[in-house]
mmCIF file of C-alpha atoms and ligand atoms in Angstrom:
data_model
loop_
_atom_site.group_PDB
_atom_site.id
_atom_site.type_symbol
_atom_site.label_atom_id
_atom_site.label_comp_id
_atom_site.label_asym_id
_atom_site.label_seq_id
_atom_site.Cartn_x
_atom_site.Cartn_y
_atom_site.Cartn_z
ATOM 1 C CA MET A 1 -2.476 -22.411 -4.033
ATOM 2 C CA THR A 2 0.591 -20.492 -2.992
ATOM 3 C CA VAL A 3 -0.352 -17.870 -0.504
ATOM 4 C CA LEU A 4 2.000 -16.953 2.286
ATOM 5 C CA GLY A 5 1.025 -15.073 5.417
ATOM 6 C CA ASN A 6 2.741 -13.684 8.481
ATOM 7 C CA VAL A 7 0.830 -14.816 11.551
ATOM 8 C CA LEU A 8 2.242 -13.052 14.620
ATOM 9 C CA GLY A 9 5.740 -13.076 13.140
ATOM 10 C CA ARG A 10 5.698 -16.625 11.776
ATOM 11 C CA ALA A 11 5.671 -17.550 8.105
ATOM 12 C CA THR A 12 2.395 -19.348 7.484
ATOM 13 C CA ILE A 13 1.042 -21.193 4.458
ATOM 14 C CA ILE A 14 -2.503 -20.001 3.838
ATOM 15 C CA LEU A 15 -4.933 -22.713 2.763
ATOM 16 C CA ASP A 16 -8.710 -22.872 2.544
ATOM 17 C CA GLU A 17 -8.587 -24.867 5.791
ATOM 18 C CA GLY A 18 -6.603 -22.163 7.638
ATOM 19 C CA GLY A 19 -2.981 -21.269 8.292
ATOM 20 C CA VAL A 20 -0.222 -23.895 8.524
ATOM 21 C CA ASP A 21 2.997 -22.937 10.285
ATOM 22 C CA LEU A 22 5.870 -23.219 7.790
ATOM 23 C CA GLU A 23 8.627 -24.048 10.256
ATOM 24 C CA LYS A 24 6.629 -26.943 11.681
ATOM 25 C CA ALA A 25 5.296 -28.147 8.329
ATOM 26 C CA SER A 26 8.819 -28.218 6.878
ATOM 27 C CA ASP A 27 10.375 -29.952 9.918
ATOM 28 C CA ASN A 28 12.548 -26.874 10.528
ATOM 29 C CA LEU A 29 13.858 -26.810 6.964
ATOM 30 C CA PHE A 30 12.614 -23.206 6.857
ATOM 31 C CA ALA A 31 12.771 -20.853 9.828
ATOM 32 C CA ALA A 32 9.734 -18.984 11.109
ATOM 33 C CA ASP A 33 11.023 -15.523 10.133
ATOM 34 C CA PRO A 34 8.933 -14.395 7.118
ATOM 35 C CA GLN A 35 11.490 -11.818 5.961
ATOM 36 C CA ALA A 36 14.348 -14.347 5.910
ATOM 37 C CA LEU A 37 12.295 -16.658 3.697
ATOM 38 C CA TYR A 38 12.734 -14.400 0.653
ATOM 39 C CA GLU A 39 16.481 -15.188 0.679
ATOM 40 C CA ARG A 40 15.499 -18.805 -0.056
ATOM 41 C CA TRP A 41 12.414 -18.122 -2.137
ATOM 42 C CA ASP A 42 13.183 -20.466 -5.043
ATOM 43 C CA GLU A 43 14.038 -23.265 -2.616
ATOM 44 C CA PHE A 44 10.815 -22.593 -0.721
ATOM 45 C CA ARG A 45 8.724 -22.715 -3.904
ATOM 46 C CA ASN A 46 10.352 -25.992 -4.944
ATOM 47 C CA TRP A 47 9.726 -27.525 -1.535
ATOM 48 C CA LEU A 48 6.138 -26.293 -1.494
ATOM 49 C CA SER A 49 5.367 -27.781 -4.907
ATOM 50 C CA GLY A 50 6.038 -31.240 -3.474
ATOM 51 C CA TRP A 51 4.431 -30.670 -0.079
ATOM 52 C CA GLN A 52 1.183 -32.320 0.946
ATOM 53 C CA PRO A 53 -0.604 -30.928 4.011
ATOM 54 C CA ASP A 54 -0.889 -33.386 6.894
ATOM 55 C CA PHE A 55 -3.319 -31.784 9.316
ATOM 56 C CA ASP A 56 -2.876 -34.576 11.872
ATOM 57 C CA ARG A 57 0.777 -33.643 12.214
ATOM 58 C CA VAL A 58 0.546 -29.849 11.794
ATOM 59 C CA ALA A 59 -2.904 -28.371 12.250
ATOM 60 C CA ALA A 60 -4.452 -25.680 10.075
ATOM 61 C CA VAL A 61 -5.264 -22.824 12.453
ATOM 62 C CA PRO A 62 -8.160 -20.402 11.873
ATOM 63 C CA LEU A 63 -6.944 -17.057 10.585
ATOM 64 C CA ILE A 64 -7.604 -13.982 12.723
ATOM 65 C CA GLU A 65 -7.274 -10.643 10.961
ATOM 66 C CA ALA A 66 -5.535 -8.878 13.838
ATOM 67 C CA GLU A 67 -2.845 -11.584 13.837
ATOM 68 C CA LEU A 68 -2.013 -11.179 10.134
ATOM 69 C CA LEU A 69 1.079 -8.950 9.980
ATOM 70 C CA SER A 70 2.976 -7.711 6.936
ATOM 71 C CA PRO A 71 4.158 -10.568 4.689
ATOM 72 C CA ALA A 72 7.435 -8.621 4.326
ATOM 73 C CA PRO A 73 7.816 -6.948 7.723
ATOM 74 C CA PHE A 74 11.451 -5.800 7.526
ATOM 75 C CA PRO A 75 12.429 -5.150 3.899
ATOM 76 C CA SER A 76 15.875 -3.711 3.161
ATOM 77 C CA GLN A 77 14.397 -1.261 0.671
ATOM 78 C CA VAL A 78 10.900 0.094 0.092
ATOM 79 C CA PHE A 79 10.160 1.965 -3.130
ATOM 80 C CA GLY A 80 7.153 4.060 -4.049
ATOM 81 C CA ILE A 81 6.068 5.134 -7.524
ATOM 82 C CA GLY A 82 4.548 8.579 -8.055
ATOM 83 C CA LEU A 83 1.965 9.523 -10.695
ATOM 84 C CA ASN A 84 1.668 6.039 -12.173
ATOM 85 C CA TYR A 85 -2.022 6.379 -13.106
ATOM 86 C CA ARG A 86 -2.979 9.149 -15.528
ATOM 87 C CA ASP A 87 -6.274 9.923 -13.789
ATOM 88 C CA HIS A 88 -4.421 10.470 -10.506
ATOM 89 C CA ALA A 89 -1.852 12.725 -12.166
ATOM 90 C CA ALA A 90 -4.708 14.696 -13.732
ATOM 91 C CA GLU A 91 -6.590 15.132 -10.454
ATOM 92 C CA THR A 92 -3.466 16.543 -8.775
ATOM 93 C CA GLY A 93 -2.768 18.909 -11.679
ATOM 94 C CA ALA A 94 0.716 17.448 -11.986
ATOM 95 C CA GLU A 95 2.382 17.019 -15.348
ATOM 96 C CA MET A 96 3.319 13.471 -16.249
ATOM 97 C CA PRO A 97 7.022 13.025 -15.541
ATOM 98 C CA GLY A 98 9.296 12.101 -18.434
ATOM 99 C CA ARG A 99 10.329 8.901 -16.749
ATOM 100 C CA LEU A 100 9.413 6.705 -13.798
ATOM 101 C CA ALA A 101 9.046 8.807 -10.605
ATOM 102 C CA VAL A 102 10.576 6.814 -7.737
ATOM 103 C CA PHE A 103 10.670 7.767 -4.065
ATOM 104 C CA THR A 104 11.259 5.754 -0.911
ATOM 105 C CA LYS A 105 9.145 4.877 2.059
ATOM 106 C CA TYR A 106 11.532 4.220 4.927
ATOM 107 C CA PRO A 107 11.158 0.579 5.970
ATOM 108 C CA THR A 108 10.110 1.348 9.557
ATOM 109 C CA CYS A 109 6.728 2.541 8.187
ATOM 110 C CA ILE A 110 5.722 -1.010 7.219
ATOM 111 C CA THR A 111 2.834 -2.537 9.164
ATOM 112 C CA GLY A 112 0.220 -5.214 8.706
ATOM 113 C CA GLY A 113 -3.067 -5.052 6.915
ATOM 114 C CA PHE A 114 -5.152 -4.666 10.071
ATOM 115 C CA GLU A 115 -3.010 -2.376 12.214
ATOM 116 C CA GLU A 116 -3.806 1.196 13.162
ATOM 117 C CA ILE A 117 -2.895 4.184 10.994
ATOM 118 C CA VAL A 118 -1.487 6.472 13.677
ATOM 119 C CA LEU A 119 -2.278 10.075 12.764
ATOM 120 C CA PRO A 120 0.392 12.660 13.607
ATOM 121 C CA ASP A 121 -0.891 15.738 15.459
ATOM 122 C CA GLY A 122 -2.444 18.265 13.102
ATOM 123 C CA GLY A 123 -1.910 15.869 10.266
ATOM 124 C CA THR A 124 -3.326 15.984 6.775
ATOM 125 C CA VAL A 125 -3.142 12.239 6.276
ATOM 126 C CA ASP A 126 -4.441 10.572 3.141
ATOM 127 C CA HIS A 127 -4.983 7.097 1.678
ATOM 128 C CA GLU A 128 -3.553 5.570 -1.526
ATOM 129 C CA VAL A 129 -4.572 2.025 -2.447
ATOM 130 C CA GLU A 130 -1.756 0.308 -4.333
ATOM 131 C CA LEU A 131 -0.635 -3.037 -5.653
ATOM 132 C CA VAL A 132 2.479 -3.953 -3.648
ATOM 133 C CA VAL A 133 5.214 -6.155 -5.102
ATOM 134 C CA VAL A 134 7.633 -8.196 -2.973
ATOM 135 C CA MET A 135 10.841 -9.358 -4.637
ATOM 136 C CA GLY A 136 11.850 -13.026 -4.518
ATOM 137 C CA ARG A 137 15.234 -12.778 -6.218
ATOM 138 C CA ARG A 138 18.006 -10.236 -6.443
ATOM 139 C CA ALA A 139 17.327 -8.124 -9.532
ATOM 140 C CA HIS A 140 20.001 -5.910 -11.086
ATOM 141 C CA HIS A 141 19.856 -4.811 -14.738
ATOM 142 C CA ILE A 142 16.713 -6.868 -15.339
ATOM 143 C CA ALA A 143 14.741 -6.427 -18.564
ATOM 144 C CA ASP A 144 10.970 -6.065 -18.459
ATOM 145 C CA TRP A 145 10.328 -9.451 -20.093
ATOM 146 C CA GLU A 146 12.107 -11.288 -17.237
ATOM 147 C CA ALA A 147 10.984 -9.027 -14.401
ATOM 148 C CA TRP A 148 8.028 -11.073 -13.090
ATOM 149 C CA GLU A 149 10.352 -14.080 -12.615
ATOM 150 C CA HIS A 150 12.038 -12.049 -9.879
ATOM 151 C CA VAL A 151 8.811 -11.312 -8.012
ATOM 152 C CA ALA A 152 7.911 -13.455 -4.993
ATOM 153 C CA GLY A 153 4.352 -12.197 -4.950
ATOM 154 C CA VAL A 154 1.956 -9.323 -4.612
ATOM 155 C CA CYS A 155 -0.272 -8.007 -1.884
ATOM 156 C CA VAL A 156 -2.554 -5.070 -1.107
ATOM 157 C CA GLY A 157 -1.008 -1.878 0.225
ATOM 158 C CA ASN A 158 -1.953 1.592 1.352
ATOM 159 C CA ASP A 159 0.699 4.243 0.660
ATOM 160 C CA VAL A 160 -0.449 6.419 3.571
ATOM 161 C CA SER A 161 0.737 9.979 3.055
ATOM 162 C CA GLU A 162 1.001 13.109 5.223
ATOM 163 C CA ARG A 163 0.274 15.666 2.507
ATOM 164 C CA THR A 164 1.575 18.825 4.166
ATOM 165 C CA LEU A 165 4.961 17.283 4.868
ATOM 166 C CA GLN A 166 4.984 15.475 1.518
ATOM 167 C CA ARG A 167 4.583 18.728 -0.392
ATOM 168 C CA ALA A 168 6.660 20.977 1.884
ATOM 169 C CA ALA A 169 10.050 19.837 0.615
ATOM 170 C CA GLY A 170 9.854 20.012 -3.168
ATOM 171 C CA ASN A 171 9.756 16.553 -4.635
ATOM 172 C CA GLN A 172 11.306 14.907 -1.567
ATOM 173 C CA PHE A 173 8.241 12.859 -0.641
ATOM 174 C CA SER A 174 9.890 10.324 1.602
ATOM 175 C CA LEU A 175 9.408 11.708 5.121
ATOM 176 C CA GLY A 176 5.761 12.523 4.451
ATOM 177 C CA LYS A 177 5.169 8.890 3.537
ATOM 178 C CA SER A 178 7.132 7.269 6.330
ATOM 179 C CA PHE A 179 5.528 7.844 9.723
ATOM 180 C CA PRO A 180 5.235 4.587 11.668
ATOM 181 C CA GLY A 181 2.176 2.753 10.374
ATOM 182 C CA PHE A 182 2.172 4.514 6.990
ATOM 183 C CA GLY A 183 2.925 1.327 5.057
ATOM 184 C CA PRO A 184 0.158 -1.183 5.734
ATOM 185 C CA MET A 185 0.420 -4.242 3.493
ATOM 186 C CA GLY A 186 -1.350 -7.584 3.439
ATOM 187 C CA PRO A 187 -3.459 -9.505 4.069
ATOM 188 C CA TRP A 188 -0.955 -12.028 2.663
ATOM 189 C CA LEU A 189 1.349 -12.599 -0.296
ATOM 190 C CA VAL A 190 -0.098 -14.167 -3.463
ATOM 191 C CA THR A 191 2.352 -15.626 -5.964
ATOM 192 C CA PRO A 192 2.041 -14.325 -9.546
ATOM 193 C CA ASP A 193 1.137 -17.769 -10.914
ATOM 194 C CA GLU A 194 -2.076 -17.614 -8.842
ATOM 195 C CA LEU A 195 -3.261 -14.662 -10.919
ATOM 196 C CA THR A 196 -4.634 -15.212 -14.400
ATOM 197 C CA GLN A 197 -3.988 -11.542 -15.265
ATOM 198 C CA PRO A 198 -1.361 -10.178 -12.838
ATOM 199 C CA ASP A 199 -1.260 -6.897 -14.790
ATOM 200 C CA ASP A 200 -5.034 -6.350 -14.805
ATOM 201 C CA LEU A 201 -6.555 -6.454 -11.318
ATOM 202 C CA ALA A 202 -9.410 -4.333 -9.995
ATOM 203 C CA LEU A 203 -8.346 -2.238 -6.986
ATOM 204 C CA SER A 204 -10.376 0.014 -4.720
ATOM 205 C CA CYS A 205 -10.251 2.056 -1.545
ATOM 206 C CA VAL A 206 -13.344 2.477 0.625
ATOM 207 C CA VAL A 207 -13.421 4.889 3.581
ATOM 208 C CA ASN A 208 -16.235 4.390 6.114
ATOM 209 C CA GLY A 209 -18.170 2.470 3.480
ATOM 210 C CA GLU A 210 -17.801 5.122 0.752
ATOM 211 C CA VAL A 211 -15.877 4.181 -2.401
ATOM 212 C CA ARG A 212 -13.101 6.747 -2.857
ATOM 213 C CA GLN A 213 -10.809 5.015 -5.348
ATOM 214 C CA SER A 214 -11.699 2.408 -7.978
ATOM 215 C CA SER A 215 -9.584 1.401 -10.957
ATOM 216 C CA ARG A 216 -7.602 -1.427 -12.493
ATOM 217 C CA THR A 217 -3.865 -2.069 -12.389
ATOM 218 C CA SER A 218 -3.930 -2.239 -16.206
ATOM 219 C CA GLU A 219 -4.296 1.554 -16.043
ATOM 220 C CA MET A 220 -0.722 1.921 -14.760
ATOM 221 C CA VAL A 221 1.534 4.076 -16.937
ATOM 222 C CA TYR A 222 4.484 1.844 -16.017
ATOM 223 C CA PRO A 223 3.387 -1.759 -15.367
ATOM 224 C CA VAL A 224 5.184 -3.873 -12.773
ATOM 225 C CA SER A 225 7.667 -5.281 -15.302
ATOM 226 C CA ARG A 226 8.718 -1.808 -16.436
ATOM 227 C CA ILE A 227 8.999 -0.553 -12.844
ATOM 228 C CA ILE A 228 11.412 -3.377 -12.051
ATOM 229 C CA GLU A 229 13.393 -2.730 -15.219
ATOM 230 C CA GLU A 230 13.733 0.990 -14.469
ATOM 231 C CA ILE A 231 14.626 0.652 -10.769
ATOM 232 C CA SER A 232 16.989 -2.279 -11.290
ATOM 233 C CA ALA A 233 18.856 -0.351 -13.986
ATOM 234 C CA VAL A 234 20.209 1.708 -11.085
ATOM 235 C CA VAL A 235 19.579 -0.034 -7.768
ATOM 236 C CA PRO A 236 19.908 -3.789 -7.171
ATOM 237 C CA LEU A 237 16.578 -5.020 -5.837
ATOM 238 C CA LEU A 238 17.058 -7.515 -3.028
ATOM 239 C CA PRO A 239 14.936 -10.505 -2.008
ATOM 240 C CA GLY A 240 12.185 -9.244 0.275
ATOM 241 C CA ASP A 241 12.299 -5.670 -1.045
ATOM 242 C CA VAL A 242 8.938 -3.960 -1.419
ATOM 243 C CA ILE A 243 7.560 -1.739 -4.199
ATOM 244 C CA PHE A 244 4.382 0.342 -3.831
ATOM 245 C CA THR A 245 3.396 0.695 -7.490
ATOM 246 C CA GLY A 246 1.304 3.884 -7.463
ATOM 247 C CA THR A 247 -2.296 4.885 -6.837
ATOM 248 C CA PRO A 248 -5.284 5.726 -9.058
ATOM 249 C CA ALA A 249 -7.505 8.801 -8.776
ATOM 250 C CA GLY A 250 -9.687 9.512 -5.761
ATOM 251 C CA VAL A 251 -7.209 10.468 -3.055
ATOM 252 C CA GLY A 252 -8.581 12.742 -0.335
ATOM 253 C CA TRP A 253 -6.479 15.876 -0.528
ATOM 254 C CA VAL A 254 -7.657 17.036 -3.933
ATOM 255 C CA HIS A 255 -11.124 17.212 -2.311
ATOM 256 C CA GLY A 256 -9.813 18.652 0.969
ATOM 257 C CA ARG A 257 -10.637 15.425 2.827
ATOM 258 C CA PHE A 258 -8.176 13.865 5.236
ATOM 259 C CA LEU A 259 -8.309 10.893 7.560
ATOM 260 C CA GLU A 260 -9.796 11.470 11.016
ATOM 261 C CA PRO A 261 -9.564 9.311 14.118
ATOM 262 C CA GLY A 262 -11.977 6.410 13.804
ATOM 263 C CA ASP A 263 -12.025 6.365 10.006
ATOM 264 C CA VAL A 264 -11.945 2.832 8.618
ATOM 265 C CA VAL A 265 -9.922 2.485 5.409
ATOM 266 C CA GLU A 266 -10.447 -0.680 3.380
ATOM 267 C CA CYS A 267 -8.214 -1.398 0.395
ATOM 268 C CA THR A 268 -9.086 -4.311 -1.862
ATOM 269 C CA ILE A 269 -7.441 -5.914 -4.879
ATOM 270 C CA GLU A 270 -9.171 -8.565 -6.950
ATOM 271 C CA SER A 271 -7.877 -12.122 -6.411
ATOM 272 C CA ILE A 272 -5.678 -10.992 -3.489
ATOM 273 C CA GLY A 273 -7.899 -9.729 -0.684
ATOM 274 C CA THR A 274 -8.713 -6.786 1.553
ATOM 275 C CA ILE A 275 -6.773 -4.911 4.201
ATOM 276 C CA ARG A 276 -8.597 -2.778 6.763
ATOM 277 C CA ASN A 277 -6.847 -0.130 8.820
ATOM 278 C CA THR A 278 -8.496 2.207 11.294
ATOM 279 C CA ALA A 279 -7.093 5.680 11.819
ATOM 280 C CA GLY A 280 -6.312 6.720 15.364
ATOM 281 C CA HIS A 281 -4.265 9.133 17.430
ATOM 282 C CA ALA A 282 -1.061 8.026 19.106
HETATM 283 ZN ZN1 ZN B 1 1.537 6.195 -3.631
#
């Protein structure tokens, strides 16, 4: 079971028994910094495959949601994919683009799966449940058939979006998707080999108990492997980089509904987990 968490800034192996601190478990072979671990991802995976937990030496600590931060807290690059589910494109009235639509979320927007979504004043803030990919190897000019080998793992994300700002500047989405707290991701990183069907996972977004989005990642126009091929044809993807892979139908703005203080947004992906972020004012 290879699941890696970030507990209060420390890389943590997630087991059924609880979280085991990686730096301690590895006798300082690996440092605590979760982001730095992606630079040594292959080495980490090799070490982990031979590791046996010894709870007398390093205890498994109960996991507390509020302590689970982003598994990739400081990525060099964060990519978002627009209109990657046909039903979402249809609900917005947008025409399908002729090729992959890539934008950026500036990395300072990244937060954990249980942190607050801080609403800007007068904001028209919306939710987008998405499968999030974290890279485990540098990827430049990578073909689709070898793309998954460059992925460290996947987690659940919410591509939080300020719609007025997003749409005010033509197709330049990035500022509208990059307020602090607009990139929740978690609850932890699951390696692709844990997933029997990494390209076919149920995903949903529930706001205050009401299902708003529900689909499967197999509905993506460009699956993960094609996204990596297309981006890496231009930009080298670096270990620890993050890709938000697009959202299905059911976002709020097409129904005139935006997040309000106190709203609880739960995003879930099958075989990975659930993140839960409450909206609030700064
Ligand atoms: Zn999105």
